[in-house]
Amino acid sequence: RKEVEQDPGPFNVPEGATVAFNCTYSNSASQSFFWYRQDCRKEPKLLMSVYSSGNEDGRFTAQLNRASQYISLLIRDSKLSDSATYLCVVNLNTGNQFYFGTGTSLTVIP
Amino acid sequence: EPEVTQTPSHQVTQMGQEVILRCVPISNHLYFYWYRQILGQKVEFLVSFYNNEISEKSEIFDDQFSVERPDGSNFTLKIRSTKLEDSAMYFCASRGDGSVGPQHFGDGTRLSIL
């Protein structure tokens, strides 16, 4: 079983739409969770950390559900510039290894 | 804002040759990582490094690979005898001390093996 799983998409949404991505992780001991975005042929860039109580940064909201072992990312009022691949990243508290999902591709259409 | 820097941005090498990819992590960071991403595929963990030694490595990180922090500034990845399948983007990342915070990535080295 993969450590981190994401729906690869692609998600094609019109400008202004709300879109949500989910990510599941296999190890219940996982402690730290992040969403990164990656533009084509570029490095992953931190979008936001995911906290237990959920957190919001502008149009972006991240949620963590430990019981079901998934994290989510909600993007409101999508912009063209949101088009990218969104990577779910999980870390175990016992190790120094981060597990990446395959990424979910988003294209925002004018 | 401090950033992770990687050199070169693109390396072209003949199969069987040795390559060294260089990274300068953010100066007060203590944990260092190498990842690779084959075109069109996911980001894959190679190795993590802390306190001057490898803390974890993946199955990909076999005897052909080694890492070094020779001078307290640079963090290098060496591939001893490159294969065609080593062609990929190689990303270096670092993070600070304390609780498990996020990693910060360099903009990568594209390695092309001919």
Coordinates of N, CA and C in Angstrom, one line a residue:
Chain A
R1 N 0.8 -1.2 0.0 CA 0.0 0.0 0.0 C 0.9 1.3 0.0
K2 N 0.5 2.2 -0.8 CA 1.3 3.5 -0.9 C 1.2 4.2 0.4
E3 N 2.3 4.9 0.8 CA 2.2 5.7 2.0 C 1.2 6.9 1.9
V4 N 1.2 7.5 0.7 CA 0.4 8.7 0.5 C -0.3 8.5 -0.8
E5 N -1.6 8.7 -0.9 CA -2.3 8.5 -2.1 C -3.2 9.8 -2.4
Q6 N -3.1 10.2 -3.7 CA -3.9 11.3 -4.1 C -4.6 10.9 -5.4
D7 N -5.7 11.5 -5.7 CA -6.4 11.4 -7.0 C -5.6 12.3 -7.9
P8 N -5.0 11.7 -9.0 CA -4.1 12.5 -9.9 C -4.9 13.5 -10.7
G9 N -6.2 13.4 -10.8 CA -6.9 14.3 -11.6 C -6.8 13.9 -13.1
P10 N -6.8 14.8 -14.1 CA -6.8 16.2 -13.8 C -8.1 16.9 -13.4
F11 N -8.0 17.9 -12.7 CA -9.2 18.7 -12.4 C -9.2 20.0 -13.3
N12 N -10.2 20.1 -14.1 CA -10.3 21.3 -14.9 C -11.5 22.1 -14.4
V13 N -11.3 23.3 -13.9 CA -12.4 24.1 -13.3 C -12.4 25.5 -13.9
P14 N -13.6 26.1 -14.0 CA -13.6 27.5 -14.4 C -13.1 28.5 -13.4
E15 N -12.7 29.6 -13.8 CA -12.3 30.7 -12.9 C -13.4 30.9 -11.9
G16 N -13.1 31.1 -10.6 CA -14.1 31.5 -9.6 C -14.7 30.3 -9.0
A17 N -14.4 29.1 -9.5 CA -15.0 27.9 -8.9 C -14.2 27.5 -7.6
T18 N -14.9 26.7 -6.8 CA -14.3 26.1 -5.6 C -13.9 24.6 -5.9
V19 N -12.7 24.3 -5.5 CA -12.3 22.9 -5.8 C -11.6 22.3 -4.6
A20 N -11.8 21.0 -4.4 CA -11.3 20.4 -3.2 C -10.5 19.1 -3.6
F21 N -9.3 18.9 -2.9 CA -8.5 17.8 -3.2 C -8.4 17.0 -1.9
N22 N -8.4 15.7 -2.0 CA -8.1 14.9 -0.8 C -6.9 14.0 -1.0
C23 N -6.4 13.6 0.2 CA -5.1 12.9 0.2 C -5.3 11.9 1.4
T24 N -5.0 10.6 1.2 CA -5.0 9.7 2.3 C -3.6 9.2 2.6
Y25 N -3.4 8.9 3.9 CA -2.1 8.4 4.3 C -2.3 7.1 5.0
S26 N -1.2 6.2 5.0 CA -1.4 4.9 5.5 C -1.0 4.7 6.9
N27 N -0.1 5.5 7.3 CA 0.5 5.3 8.7 C -0.1 6.2 9.7
S28 N -0.8 5.6 10.6 CA -1.5 6.4 11.7 C -0.6 7.1 12.6
A29 N 0.7 6.8 12.6 CA 1.7 7.5 13.4 C 2.2 8.8 12.7
S30 N 1.7 9.1 11.5 CA 2.1 10.3 10.8 C 1.8 11.5 11.7
Q31 N 2.7 12.5 11.7 CA 2.5 13.6 12.6 C 2.4 15.0 11.9
S32 N 3.1 15.1 10.8 CA 3.2 16.4 10.1 C 2.7 16.3 8.7
F33 N 1.9 17.3 8.3 CA 1.3 17.2 7.0 C 1.4 18.6 6.3
F34 N 1.6 18.5 5.0 CA 1.8 19.7 4.2 C 1.2 19.6 2.8
W35 N 0.8 20.7 2.3 CA 0.5 20.9 0.9 C 1.5 21.7 0.2
Y36 N 2.0 21.2 -0.9 CA 2.9 21.9 -1.7 C 2.3 22.1 -3.1
R37 N 2.7 23.1 -3.8 CA 2.3 23.2 -5.2 C 3.6 23.1 -6.1
Q38 N 3.4 22.5 -7.2 CA 4.5 22.4 -8.2 C 4.1 22.8 -9.6
D39 N 4.7 23.8 -10.1 CA 4.5 24.2 -11.5 C 5.4 23.3 -12.4
C40 N 5.0 23.2 -13.6 CA 5.7 22.3 -14.6 C 7.2 22.5 -14.6
R41 N 7.9 21.5 -14.3 CA 9.4 21.5 -14.4 C 10.0 22.4 -13.3
K42 N 9.3 22.7 -12.3 CA 9.8 23.6 -11.2 C 9.9 22.8 -9.9
E43 N 10.5 23.4 -8.9 CA 10.5 22.7 -7.6 C 9.2 22.8 -6.8
P44 N 9.0 21.9 -5.9 CA 7.8 22.0 -5.1 C 8.0 23.2 -4.2
K45 N 6.9 24.0 -4.0 CA 6.9 25.1 -3.1 C 5.8 25.0 -2.1
L46 N 6.2 25.2 -0.8 CA 5.2 25.1 0.3 C 4.0 26.0 0.1
L47 N 2.9 25.4 0.1 CA 1.6 26.1 0.1 C 1.2 26.4 1.5
M48 N 1.0 25.3 2.3 CA 0.7 25.5 3.7 C 0.9 24.2 4.4
S49 N 1.2 24.4 5.7 CA 1.2 23.2 6.6 C -0.2 23.0 7.0
V50 N -0.5 21.8 7.5 CA -1.8 21.4 7.9 C -1.8 21.1 9.4
Y51 N -2.6 21.8 10.1 CA -2.7 21.7 11.5 C -3.9 20.9 12.0
S52 N -3.8 20.3 13.2 CA -4.9 19.4 13.6 C -6.3 20.1 13.6
S53 N -6.3 21.4 13.9 CA -7.6 22.1 14.0 C -8.0 22.6 12.7
G54 N -7.2 22.4 11.7 CA -7.6 23.0 10.4 C -7.0 24.4 10.3
N55 N -6.7 24.8 9.1 CA -6.2 26.2 9.0 C -6.5 26.8 7.7
E56 N -6.5 28.1 7.6 CA -6.9 28.8 6.5 C -5.9 29.8 6.1
D57 N -5.6 30.0 4.8 CA -4.7 31.1 4.4 C -5.3 31.7 3.2
G58 N -6.0 32.8 3.3 CA -6.7 33.4 2.2 C -7.7 32.5 1.6
R59 N -7.6 32.2 0.3 CA -8.6 31.4 -0.4 C -8.3 29.9 -0.1
F60 N -7.3 29.5 0.6 CA -7.0 28.1 0.8 C -7.3 27.7 2.2
T61 N -7.9 26.5 2.3 CA -8.3 25.9 3.6 C -7.8 24.5 3.6
A62 N -7.1 24.1 4.7 CA -6.6 22.7 4.8 C -7.2 22.1 6.0
Q63 N -7.6 20.9 5.9 CA -8.2 20.1 7.0 C -7.5 18.8 7.2
L64 N -7.5 18.4 8.5 CA -6.9 17.1 8.8 C -7.9 16.2 9.5
N65 N -8.1 15.0 9.0 CA -9.0 14.1 9.7 C -8.2 12.8 10.1
R66 N -7.7 12.8 11.4 CA -6.9 11.7 11.8 C -7.6 10.4 11.9
A67 N -8.9 10.4 12.2 CA -9.6 9.2 12.4 C -9.7 8.4 11.0
S68 N -9.9 9.2 10.0 CA -10.0 8.6 8.6 C -8.7 8.7 7.9
Q69 N -7.7 9.3 8.5 CA -6.3 9.4 7.9 C -6.4 10.0 6.5
Y70 N -7.0 11.2 6.5 CA -6.9 12.0 5.2 C -6.7 13.5 5.5
I71 N -6.1 14.2 4.6 CA -6.1 15.6 4.6 C -6.7 16.2 3.4
S72 N -7.2 17.4 3.5 CA -7.9 18.0 2.3 C -7.4 19.4 2.1
L73 N -7.5 19.8 0.9 CA -7.2 21.2 0.5 C -8.4 21.8 -0.3
L74 N -8.9 22.9 0.2 CA -10.0 23.6 -0.5 C -9.5 24.9 -1.1
I75 N -9.8 25.1 -2.3 CA -9.4 26.4 -3.0 C -10.7 27.0 -3.4
R76 N -10.9 28.3 -2.8 CA -12.1 29.0 -3.2 C -11.7 30.1 -4.3
D77 N -12.7 30.4 -5.0 CA -12.5 31.5 -6.0 C -11.3 31.3 -6.9
S78 N -11.2 30.2 -7.5 CA -10.0 29.8 -8.3 C -9.5 30.9 -9.2
K79 N -8.2 31.0 -9.3 CA -7.6 32.0 -10.3 C -6.8 31.1 -11.3
L80 N -6.6 31.8 -12.4 CA -5.8 31.1 -13.5 C -4.4 30.7 -12.9
S81 N -3.9 31.5 -12.0 CA -2.6 31.3 -11.5 C -2.5 30.1 -10.5
D82 N -3.7 29.6 -10.1 CA -3.7 28.4 -9.3 C -3.4 27.1 -10.1
S83 N -3.4 27.2 -11.4 CA -3.1 26.0 -12.2 C -1.7 25.5 -11.9
A84 N -1.7 24.2 -11.4 CA -0.4 23.6 -11.0 C -0.8 22.2 -10.5
T85 N 0.3 21.5 -10.1 CA 0.1 20.2 -9.4 C 0.2 20.4 -7.9
Y86 N -0.7 19.8 -7.2 CA -0.7 20.0 -5.7 C -0.3 18.7 -5.1
L87 N 0.7 18.8 -4.3 CA 1.4 17.6 -3.7 C 1.0 17.6 -2.2
C88 N 0.6 16.4 -1.8 CA 0.4 16.1 -0.4 C 1.6 15.5 0.2
V89 N 2.1 15.9 1.3 CA 3.4 15.5 1.9 C 3.1 15.1 3.4
V90 N 3.6 14.0 3.8 CA 3.4 13.5 5.1 C 4.7 13.0 5.7
N91 N 4.8 13.3 7.0 CA 6.1 12.9 7.8 C 5.7 12.1 9.0
L92 N 6.5 11.1 9.3 CA 6.3 10.3 10.5 C 7.1 10.9 11.6
N93 N 6.6 10.9 12.8 CA 7.4 11.5 13.9 C 8.6 10.8 14.3
T94 N 8.7 9.5 13.8 CA 9.9 8.7 14.2 C 11.0 8.9 13.2
G95 N 10.8 9.5 12.1 CA 11.8 9.5 11.1 C 12.0 10.8 10.5
N96 N 13.0 10.9 9.6 CA 13.3 12.1 9.0 C 13.0 12.0 7.5
Q97 N 12.0 11.2 7.2 CA 11.6 10.9 5.8 C 10.2 11.5 5.6
F98 N 10.1 12.2 4.5 CA 8.8 12.8 4.0 C 8.3 12.0 2.8
Y99 N 7.0 11.7 2.9 CA 6.4 10.9 1.8 C 5.6 11.8 1.0
F100 N 5.8 11.8 -0.3 CA 5.0 12.6 -1.3 C 3.9 11.8 -2.0
G101 N 2.8 12.4 -2.2 CA 1.8 11.8 -3.1 C 2.2 12.1 -4.5
T102 N 1.5 11.5 -5.4 CA 1.8 11.6 -6.8 C 1.4 13.0 -7.3
G103 N 0.6 13.7 -6.6 CA 0.1 15.0 -7.0 C -1.2 15.0 -7.7
T104 N -1.9 16.1 -7.5 CA -3.2 16.3 -8.2 C -3.1 17.5 -9.2
S105 N -3.4 17.3 -10.4 CA -3.2 18.3 -11.4 C -4.5 19.2 -11.5
L106 N -4.3 20.5 -11.4 CA -5.4 21.5 -11.5 C -5.2 22.4 -12.6
T107 N -6.2 22.6 -13.5 CA -6.1 23.6 -14.5 C -7.4 24.5 -14.3
V108 N -7.1 25.8 -14.2 CA -8.2 26.7 -14.0 C -8.4 27.4 -15.4
I109 N -9.6 27.3 -15.9 CA -9.9 27.7 -17.3 C -10.6 29.1 -17.3
P110 N -10.2 30.0 -18.2 CA -10.8 31.3 -18.2 C -12.3 31.2 -18.5
Chain B
E1 N 14.1 36.7 1.4 CA 13.9 35.4 2.1 C 15.0 34.4 1.7
P2 N 15.6 33.8 2.7 CA 16.7 32.8 2.4 C 16.2 31.7 1.6
E3 N 17.0 31.1 0.7 CA 16.6 30.1 -0.1 C 17.7 29.0 -0.3
V4 N 17.3 27.9 -0.7 CA 18.2 26.8 -1.1 C 18.6 27.0 -2.5
T5 N 19.9 26.9 -2.7 CA 20.4 27.1 -4.1 C 21.1 25.8 -4.6
Q6 N 20.9 25.5 -5.8 CA 21.5 24.3 -6.4 C 22.3 24.6 -7.7
T7 N 23.4 23.9 -7.9 CA 24.2 24.1 -9.1 C 24.7 22.7 -9.5
P8 N 24.8 22.5 -10.9 CA 24.4 23.3 -11.9 C 22.8 23.2 -12.1
S9 N 22.3 24.1 -12.9 CA 20.9 23.9 -13.2 C 20.6 22.8 -14.2
H10 N 21.6 22.5 -15.0 CA 21.4 21.4 -16.0 C 22.8 20.8 -16.2
Q11 N 22.8 19.4 -16.0 CA 24.1 18.7 -16.2 C 23.8 17.6 -17.2
V12 N 24.7 17.6 -18.2 CA 24.6 16.5 -19.3 C 25.9 15.7 -19.2
T13 N 25.7 14.4 -19.0 CA 26.9 13.5 -18.8 C 26.7 12.2 -19.5
Q14 N 27.8 11.6 -19.9 CA 27.8 10.3 -20.6 C 27.6 9.2 -19.6
M15 N 26.9 8.2 -20.0 CA 26.6 7.1 -19.1 C 27.9 6.5 -18.6
G16 N 28.0 6.1 -17.3 CA 29.2 5.6 -16.7 C 30.1 6.6 -16.1
Q17 N 29.8 7.9 -16.3 CA 30.6 8.9 -15.7 C 30.1 9.3 -14.3
E18 N 30.9 9.9 -13.5 CA 30.5 10.3 -12.2 C 30.0 11.7 -12.3
V19 N 29.0 12.0 -11.5 CA 28.5 13.4 -11.4 C 28.3 13.8 -10.0
I20 N 28.5 15.1 -9.7 CA 28.3 15.7 -8.4 C 27.4 16.8 -8.5
L21 N 26.3 16.7 -7.8 CA 25.3 17.8 -7.8 C 25.5 18.5 -6.4
R22 N 25.4 19.9 -6.5 CA 25.7 20.7 -5.4 C 24.5 21.5 -4.9
C23 N 24.5 21.7 -3.6 CA 23.4 22.4 -2.9 C 23.9 23.2 -1.8
V24 N 23.4 24.4 -1.7 CA 23.7 25.2 -0.5 C 22.4 25.4 0.3
P25 N 22.2 24.7 1.4 CA 21.0 24.8 2.1 C 20.8 26.1 2.8
I26 N 19.7 26.4 3.3 CA 19.5 27.6 4.1 C 20.4 27.6 5.3
S27 N 21.0 28.7 5.7 CA 22.2 28.6 6.5 C 21.9 28.1 8.0
N28 N 20.8 28.4 8.5 CA 20.6 27.9 9.9 C 19.8 26.6 10.0
H29 N 19.7 25.9 8.8 CA 18.9 24.7 8.8 C 19.9 23.5 9.2
L30 N 19.3 22.5 9.7 CA 20.1 21.3 10.2 C 19.8 20.0 9.5
Y31 N 18.6 20.0 8.8 CA 18.2 18.7 8.1 C 18.3 18.9 6.6
F32 N 18.9 18.0 5.9 CA 19.1 18.1 4.5 C 18.6 16.9 3.8
Y33 N 18.1 17.1 2.5 CA 17.5 16.0 1.8 C 17.9 16.1 0.3
W34 N 17.9 14.9 -0.3 CA 17.9 14.9 -1.8 C 16.7 14.1 -2.2
Y35 N 16.0 14.6 -3.3 CA 14.9 13.9 -3.9 C 15.2 13.9 -5.4
R36 N 14.5 13.0 -6.1 CA 14.6 13.0 -7.6 C 13.2 12.9 -8.1
Q37 N 13.0 13.4 -9.3 CA 11.7 13.4 -10.0 C 12.0 13.1 -11.4
I38 N 11.7 11.9 -11.8 CA 11.7 11.5 -13.3 C 10.6 12.2 -14.0
L39 N 10.8 12.6 -15.2 CA 9.8 13.4 -15.9 C 8.5 12.8 -15.9
G40 N 7.5 13.5 -15.5 CA 6.1 13.0 -15.5 C 5.7 12.1 -14.3
Q41 N 6.7 11.9 -13.4 CA 6.4 11.0 -12.2 C 6.5 11.8 -10.9
K42 N 6.3 11.1 -9.8 CA 6.2 11.7 -8.5 C 7.6 12.1 -8.0
V43 N 7.6 12.9 -7.0 CA 8.9 13.2 -6.3 C 9.2 12.0 -5.4
E44 N 10.5 11.6 -5.5 CA 10.9 10.4 -4.8 C 12.0 10.7 -3.8
F45 N 11.8 10.3 -2.6 CA 12.8 10.5 -1.6 C 14.1 9.7 -1.9
L46 N 15.2 10.3 -1.7 CA 16.5 9.6 -1.9 C 17.2 9.4 -0.5
V47 N 17.4 10.5 0.2 CA 18.2 10.4 1.4 C 18.0 11.6 2.3
S48 N 18.1 11.4 3.6 CA 18.1 12.6 4.5 C 19.4 12.5 5.3
F49 N 19.8 13.7 5.8 CA 21.1 13.9 6.4 C 21.0 14.8 7.6
Y50 N 21.5 14.4 8.7 CA 21.4 15.2 9.9 C 22.7 14.9 10.8
N51 N 23.2 16.0 11.4 CA 24.3 15.8 12.3 C 25.5 15.0 11.6
N52 N 25.7 15.4 10.4 CA 26.8 14.9 9.6 C 26.8 13.4 9.3
E53 N 25.5 12.9 9.2 CA 25.4 11.5 8.8 C 24.0 11.3 8.2
I54 N 24.0 10.2 7.4 CA 22.7 9.9 6.8 C 21.8 9.4 7.9
S55 N 20.5 9.9 7.9 CA 19.6 9.5 8.9 C 18.6 8.5 8.3
E56 N 18.2 8.7 7.0 CA 17.4 7.7 6.3 C 17.7 7.7 4.9
K57 N 17.5 6.5 4.2 CA 17.7 6.5 2.8 C 16.7 5.5 2.2
S58 N 16.4 5.7 0.9 CA 15.4 4.9 0.3 C 16.1 3.8 -0.5
E59 N 15.3 2.9 -1.1 CA 15.9 1.8 -1.9 C 16.6 2.3 -3.1
I60 N 16.2 3.5 -3.6 CA 16.8 4.0 -4.8 C 18.3 4.4 -4.5
F61 N 18.5 4.8 -3.2 CA 19.9 5.3 -2.8 C 20.8 4.1 -2.6
D62 N 21.3 3.5 -3.7 CA 22.1 2.3 -3.6 C 23.6 2.7 -3.5
D63 N 24.5 1.8 -3.7 CA 25.9 2.0 -3.5 C 26.5 3.0 -4.5
Q64 N 25.7 3.3 -5.6 CA 26.2 4.2 -6.6 C 26.1 5.7 -6.1
F65 N 25.3 5.9 -5.0 CA 25.0 7.2 -4.5 C 25.8 7.5 -3.2
S66 N 26.2 8.7 -3.0 CA 26.7 9.1 -1.8 C 26.4 10.6 -1.5
V67 N 26.4 11.0 -0.3 CA 26.2 12.4 0.0 C 27.3 12.8 1.0
E68 N 27.5 14.2 0.9 CA 28.6 14.7 1.8 C 28.3 16.2 2.1
R69 N 28.7 16.6 3.3 CA 28.7 18.0 3.6 C 30.1 18.4 4.0
P70 N 30.9 18.7 3.0 CA 32.3 18.8 3.1 C 32.8 20.0 3.9
D71 N 32.0 21.1 3.9 CA 32.6 22.3 4.5 C 31.6 23.1 5.3
G72 N 30.5 22.4 5.8 CA 29.5 23.1 6.6 C 28.6 24.0 5.9
S73 N 28.8 24.1 4.6 CA 27.9 25.0 3.8 C 27.3 24.2 2.6
N74 N 28.1 23.5 1.8 CA 27.6 22.7 0.7 C 27.1 21.4 1.1
F75 N 26.2 20.9 0.4 CA 25.6 19.5 0.6 C 25.6 18.9 -0.8
T76 N 26.4 17.8 -1.0 CA 26.5 17.3 -2.3 C 25.9 15.9 -2.5
L77 N 25.5 15.6 -3.7 CA 25.0 14.3 -4.0 C 26.0 13.8 -5.2
K78 N 26.6 12.6 -5.0 CA 27.5 12.1 -6.0 C 26.8 10.8 -6.5
I79 N 26.8 10.7 -7.8 CA 26.5 9.4 -8.5 C 27.7 8.9 -9.1
R80 N 28.2 7.7 -8.7 CA 29.5 7.2 -9.1 C 29.5 6.8 -10.6
S81 N 28.6 6.0 -11.0 CA 28.7 5.6 -12.4 C 27.2 5.7 -12.9
T82 N 27.0 6.7 -13.7 CA 25.6 7.1 -14.0 C 25.0 6.1 -15.0
K83 N 23.7 5.9 -14.9 CA 23.0 5.0 -15.8 C 21.9 5.9 -16.5
L84 N 21.4 5.4 -17.6 CA 20.4 6.2 -18.4 C 19.2 6.5 -17.5
E85 N 18.9 5.6 -16.6 CA 17.7 5.8 -15.8 C 17.9 6.8 -14.6
D86 N 19.1 7.3 -14.5 CA 19.4 8.3 -13.5 C 18.9 9.7 -14.0
S87 N 18.6 9.8 -15.3 CA 18.1 11.0 -15.9 C 16.8 11.5 -15.1
A88 N 16.9 12.6 -14.6 CA 15.8 13.1 -13.7 C 16.1 14.5 -13.3
M89 N 15.1 15.2 -12.6 CA 15.4 16.4 -11.8 C 15.8 16.0 -10.4
Y90 N 16.8 16.6 -9.9 CA 17.2 16.3 -8.6 C 17.0 17.5 -7.7
F91 N 16.3 17.4 -6.7 CA 16.0 18.5 -5.8 C 16.6 18.3 -4.4
C92 N 17.2 19.4 -4.0 CA 17.8 19.4 -2.6 C 16.8 20.2 -1.7
A93 N 16.6 19.8 -0.5 CA 15.8 20.5 0.4 C 16.4 20.6 1.8
S94 N 16.0 21.6 2.6 CA 16.5 21.7 3.9 C 15.3 22.1 4.8
R95 N 15.5 21.9 6.1 CA 14.5 22.4 7.1 C 15.3 22.7 8.4
G96 N 14.6 23.5 9.2 CA 15.3 23.9 10.5 C 15.1 22.9 11.6
D97 N 15.6 23.3 12.7 CA 15.5 22.4 13.9 C 14.1 22.5 14.6
G98 N 14.0 21.8 15.6 CA 12.8 21.8 16.4 C 11.7 20.9 15.9
S99 N 10.5 21.3 16.0 CA 9.4 20.4 15.6 C 9.4 20.2 14.1
V100 N 8.7 19.3 13.6 CA 8.9 18.9 12.2 C 8.2 20.0 11.3
G101 N 9.0 20.9 10.9 CA 8.5 22.0 10.0 C 8.7 21.6 8.6
P102 N 8.2 22.4 7.7 CA 8.3 22.0 6.3 C 9.7 22.1 5.7
Q103 N 9.9 21.4 4.6 CA 11.1 21.5 3.9 C 11.0 22.7 2.9
H104 N 12.2 23.2 2.6 CA 12.3 24.2 1.6 C 13.2 23.7 0.5
F105 N 12.7 23.8 -0.8 CA 13.4 23.2 -1.9 C 14.2 24.1 -2.7
G106 N 15.3 23.6 -3.2 CA 16.0 24.4 -4.3 C 15.3 24.2 -5.6
D107 N 15.8 24.9 -6.6 CA 15.0 24.9 -7.9 C 15.5 23.7 -8.8
G108 N 16.4 22.9 -8.3 CA 16.7 21.6 -8.9 C 17.8 21.6 -9.9
T109 N 18.4 20.4 -10.1 CA 19.3 20.2 -11.2 C 18.7 19.2 -12.1
R110 N 18.7 19.6 -13.4 CA 18.2 18.6 -14.4 C 19.4 17.8 -14.9
L111 N 19.4 16.5 -14.6 CA 20.5 15.6 -15.0 C 20.0 14.8 -16.2
S112 N 20.8 14.9 -17.3 CA 20.6 14.2 -18.5 C 21.7 13.2 -18.8
I113 N 21.4 11.9 -18.9 CA 22.5 11.0 -19.1 C 22.4 10.5 -20.6
L114 N 23.5 10.6 -21.3 CA 23.4 10.2 -22.7 C 24.0 8.8 -22.9

